């Protein structure tokens, strides 16, 4: 049980850090009427709309994947995660959407711990 909770904590921490780095990059590259702090503040507010559903999907899909290999699972999960970036379609510049989509793909394809609940794991003896 401890091992599963560690993997869940790693999943959440990895996504939150990746999301924060993504919005720092957006704040640094976006040129417009808003300052860096306003851009990153917008990103932290967008976490509820973009990051929350992404984490929920990863947490729900992780234990459900038992009949496909990890690569297929990651590819199948990348599209729904990219869909959660839809609120950024209305942004005045393309950078927020492009970088957020790249963030979602990087998380699903490379950084998300998969499988979340290993099928063949046994508790380590103490």
PDB file of C-alpha atoms in Angstrom:
ATOM      1  CA  UNK A   1       0.000   0.000   0.000  1.00  0.00           C
ATOM      2  CA  UNK A   2       2.846   2.353   0.851  1.00  0.00           C
ATOM      3  CA  UNK A   3       4.397   1.804  -2.563  1.00  0.00           C
ATOM      4  CA  UNK A   4       1.151   2.715  -4.325  1.00  0.00           C
ATOM      5  CA  UNK A   5       0.759   5.875  -2.231  1.00  0.00           C
ATOM      6  CA  UNK A   6       4.343   6.860  -3.078  1.00  0.00           C
ATOM      7  CA  UNK A   7       3.588   6.441  -6.790  1.00  0.00           C
ATOM      8  CA  UNK A   8       0.420   8.536  -6.449  1.00  0.00           C
ATOM      9  CA  UNK A   9       2.369  11.255  -4.613  1.00  0.00           C
ATOM     10  CA  UNK A  10       5.034  11.136  -7.335  1.00  0.00           C
ATOM     11  CA  UNK A  11       2.349  11.463 -10.028  1.00  0.00           C
ATOM     12  CA  UNK A  12       0.806  14.535  -8.388  1.00  0.00           C
ATOM     13  CA  UNK A  13       4.141  16.177  -7.605  1.00  0.00           C
ATOM     14  CA  UNK A  14       5.499  15.548 -11.099  1.00  0.00           C
ATOM     15  CA  UNK A  15       2.472  17.103 -12.752  1.00  0.00           C
ATOM     16  CA  UNK A  16       2.355  20.121 -10.444  1.00  0.00           C
ATOM     17  CA  UNK A  17       6.053  20.851 -11.028  1.00  0.00           C
ATOM     18  CA  UNK A  18       5.707  20.370 -14.797  1.00  0.00           C
ATOM     19  CA  UNK A  19       2.636  22.620 -14.846  1.00  0.00           C
ATOM     20  CA  UNK A  20       4.449  25.338 -12.874  1.00  0.00           C
ATOM     21  CA  UNK A  21       7.479  25.174 -15.165  1.00  0.00           C
ATOM     22  CA  UNK A  22       5.185  25.374 -18.188  1.00  0.00           C
ATOM     23  CA  UNK A  23       3.562  28.562 -16.924  1.00  0.00           C
ATOM     24  CA  UNK A  24       6.918  30.100 -16.054  1.00  0.00           C
ATOM     25  CA  UNK A  25       7.999  29.456 -19.654  1.00  0.00           C
ATOM     26  CA  UNK A  26       4.713  30.919 -20.910  1.00  0.00           C
ATOM     27  CA  UNK A  27       5.228  33.990 -18.719  1.00  0.00           C
ATOM     28  CA  UNK A  28       8.770  34.448 -20.028  1.00  0.00           C
ATOM     29  CA  UNK A  29       7.904  34.041 -23.712  1.00  0.00           C
ATOM     30  CA  UNK A  30       4.554  35.794 -23.851  1.00  0.00           C
ATOM     31  CA  UNK A  31       4.795  39.375 -24.970  1.00  0.00           C
ATOM     32  CA  UNK A  32       1.696  41.409 -24.404  1.00  0.00           C
ATOM     33  CA  UNK A  33      -0.054  43.831 -22.136  1.00  0.00           C
ATOM     34  CA  UNK A  34       0.423  41.716 -19.015  1.00  0.00           C
ATOM     35  CA  UNK A  35       3.466  41.249 -16.808  1.00  0.00           C
ATOM     36  CA  UNK A  36       5.198  37.992 -15.902  1.00  0.00           C
ATOM     37  CA  UNK A  37       3.456  37.827 -12.524  1.00  0.00           C
ATOM     38  CA  UNK A  38       0.040  38.366 -14.115  1.00  0.00           C
ATOM     39  CA  UNK A  39       0.712  35.621 -16.656  1.00  0.00           C
ATOM     40  CA  UNK A  40       1.864  33.127 -14.038  1.00  0.00           C
ATOM     41  CA  UNK A  41      -1.036  34.161 -11.806  1.00  0.00           C
ATOM     42  CA  UNK A  42      -3.381  33.304 -14.659  1.00  0.00           C
ATOM     43  CA  UNK A  43      -1.636  29.946 -14.913  1.00  0.00           C
ATOM     44  CA  UNK A  44      -2.185  29.189 -11.256  1.00  0.00           C
ATOM     45  CA  UNK A  45      -5.863  30.007 -11.685  1.00  0.00           C
ATOM     46  CA  UNK A  46      -6.059  27.793 -14.761  1.00  0.00           C
ATOM     47  CA  UNK A  47      -4.794  24.860 -12.709  1.00  0.00           C
ATOM     48  CA  UNK A  48      -8.343  24.258 -11.473  1.00  0.00           C
ATOM     49  CA  UNK A  49      -9.644  23.982 -15.041  1.00  0.00           C
ATOM     50  CA  UNK A  50      -6.679  22.268 -16.727  1.00  0.00           C
ATOM     51  CA  UNK A  51      -4.570  20.583 -14.058  1.00  0.00           C
ATOM     52  CA  UNK A  52      -7.329  19.277 -11.828  1.00  0.00           C
ATOM     53  CA  UNK A  53      -9.088  17.205 -14.509  1.00  0.00           C
ATOM     54  CA  UNK A  54      -5.722  15.985 -15.817  1.00  0.00           C
ATOM     55  CA  UNK A  55      -4.711  14.704 -12.394  1.00  0.00           C
ATOM     56  CA  UNK A  56      -8.143  13.185 -11.845  1.00  0.00           C
ATOM     57  CA  UNK A  57      -7.942  11.360 -15.180  1.00  0.00           C
ATOM     58  CA  UNK A  58      -4.449  10.077 -14.404  1.00  0.00           C
ATOM     59  CA  UNK A  59      -5.511   8.892 -10.950  1.00  0.00           C
ATOM     60  CA  UNK A  60      -8.620   7.138 -12.268  1.00  0.00           C
ATOM     61  CA  UNK A  61      -7.065   5.647 -15.393  1.00  0.00           C
ATOM     62  CA  UNK A  62      -3.903   4.472 -13.645  1.00  0.00           C
ATOM     63  CA  UNK A  63      -5.439   1.629 -11.643  1.00  0.00           C
ATOM     64  CA  UNK A  64      -7.832   0.763 -14.480  1.00  0.00           C
ATOM     65  CA  UNK A  65      -5.077  -0.077 -16.944  1.00  0.00           C
ATOM     66  CA  UNK A  66      -4.362  -3.752 -16.564  1.00  0.00           C
ATOM     67  CA  UNK A  67      -4.794  -5.166 -20.063  1.00  0.00           C
ATOM     68  CA  UNK A  68      -2.516  -3.021 -22.215  1.00  0.00           C
ATOM     69  CA  UNK A  69       1.181  -2.364 -22.277  1.00  0.00           C
ATOM     70  CA  UNK A  70       2.568   0.874 -20.884  1.00  0.00           C
ATOM     71  CA  UNK A  71       3.272   2.464 -24.280  1.00  0.00           C
ATOM     72  CA  UNK A  72      -0.261   1.894 -25.537  1.00  0.00           C
ATOM     73  CA  UNK A  73      -1.675   3.149 -22.258  1.00  0.00           C
ATOM     74  CA  UNK A  74       0.376   6.357 -22.416  1.00  0.00           C
ATOM     75  CA  UNK A  75      -0.630   6.986 -26.043  1.00  0.00           C
ATOM     76  CA  UNK A  76      -4.297   6.359 -25.259  1.00  0.00           C
ATOM     77  CA  UNK A  77      -4.159   8.734 -22.293  1.00  0.00           C
ATOM     78  CA  UNK A  78      -2.350  11.565 -24.096  1.00  0.00           C
ATOM     79  CA  UNK A  79      -5.331  12.645 -26.217  1.00  0.00           C
ATOM     80  CA  UNK A  80      -7.830  13.121 -23.380  1.00  0.00           C
ATOM     81  CA  UNK A  81      -5.189  15.003 -21.412  1.00  0.00           C
ATOM     82  CA  UNK A  82      -4.564  17.336 -24.349  1.00  0.00           C
ATOM     83  CA  UNK A  83      -8.303  17.974 -24.550  1.00  0.00           C
ATOM     84  CA  UNK A  84      -8.211  19.524 -21.059  1.00  0.00           C
ATOM     85  CA  UNK A  85      -6.198  22.444 -22.493  1.00  0.00           C
ATOM     86  CA  UNK A  86      -9.292  23.634 -24.414  1.00  0.00           C
ATOM     87  CA  UNK A  87      -9.864  26.764 -22.285  1.00  0.00           C
ATOM     88  CA  UNK A  88      -6.634  28.190 -23.710  1.00  0.00           C
ATOM     89  CA  UNK A  89      -8.030  28.175 -27.252  1.00  0.00           C
ATOM     90  CA  UNK A  90      -9.500  31.600 -26.562  1.00  0.00           C
ATOM     91  CA  UNK A  91      -6.201  33.087 -25.386  1.00  0.00           C
ATOM     92  CA  UNK A  92      -5.040  36.172 -27.232  1.00  0.00           C
ATOM     93  CA  UNK A  93      -1.720  34.521 -28.126  1.00  0.00           C
ATOM     94  CA  UNK A  94      -0.805  30.984 -29.223  1.00  0.00           C
ATOM     95  CA  UNK A  95       1.918  30.409 -26.600  1.00  0.00           C
ATOM     96  CA  UNK A  96      -0.324  29.367 -23.686  1.00  0.00           C
ATOM     97  CA  UNK A  97      -2.142  26.748 -25.763  1.00  0.00           C
ATOM     98  CA  UNK A  98       0.986  25.393 -27.447  1.00  0.00           C
ATOM     99  CA  UNK A  99       3.024  25.102 -24.253  1.00  0.00           C
ATOM    100  CA  UNK A 100       0.133  23.633 -22.263  1.00  0.00           C
ATOM    101  CA  UNK A 101      -0.505  21.002 -24.942  1.00  0.00           C
ATOM    102  CA  UNK A 102       3.195  20.135 -24.891  1.00  0.00           C
ATOM    103  CA  UNK A 103       3.016  19.899 -21.095  1.00  0.00           C
ATOM    104  CA  UNK A 104       0.075  17.498 -21.273  1.00  0.00           C
ATOM    105  CA  UNK A 105       1.774  15.315 -23.899  1.00  0.00           C
ATOM    106  CA  UNK A 106       5.085  15.244 -22.012  1.00  0.00           C
ATOM    107  CA  UNK A 107       3.321  14.206 -18.832  1.00  0.00           C
ATOM    108  CA  UNK A 108       1.264  11.456 -20.463  1.00  0.00           C
ATOM    109  CA  UNK A 109       4.019  10.141 -22.709  1.00  0.00           C
ATOM    110  CA  UNK A 110       7.083  10.327 -20.485  1.00  0.00           C
ATOM    111  CA  UNK A 111       6.664  11.568 -16.935  1.00  0.00           C
ATOM    112  CA  UNK A 112       3.535   9.941 -15.550  1.00  0.00           C
ATOM    113  CA  UNK A 113       4.394   6.901 -13.436  1.00  0.00           C
ATOM    114  CA  UNK A 114       2.861   3.957 -15.252  1.00  0.00           C
ATOM    115  CA  UNK A 115       1.631   1.549 -14.218  1.00  0.00           C
ATOM    116  CA  UNK A 116       0.308   3.411 -11.219  1.00  0.00           C
ATOM    117  CA  UNK A 117      -0.515   0.188  -9.427  1.00  0.00           C
ATOM    118  CA  UNK A 118       2.045  -2.393 -10.552  1.00  0.00           C
ATOM    119  CA  UNK A 119       0.372  -5.696 -11.367  1.00  0.00           C
ATOM    120  CA  UNK A 120       3.145  -7.964 -10.151  1.00  0.00           C
ATOM    121  CA  UNK A 121       4.380  -6.153  -7.093  1.00  0.00           C
ATOM    122  CA  UNK A 122       4.799  -7.731  -3.726  1.00  0.00           C
ATOM    123  CA  UNK A 123       5.460  -5.916  -0.480  1.00  0.00           C
ATOM    124  CA  UNK A 124       9.111  -5.757   0.475  1.00  0.00           C
ATOM    125  CA  UNK A 125       9.997  -7.790   3.563  1.00  0.00           C
ATOM    126  CA  UNK A 126      10.953  -5.695   6.549  1.00  0.00           C
TER     127      UNK A 126
END
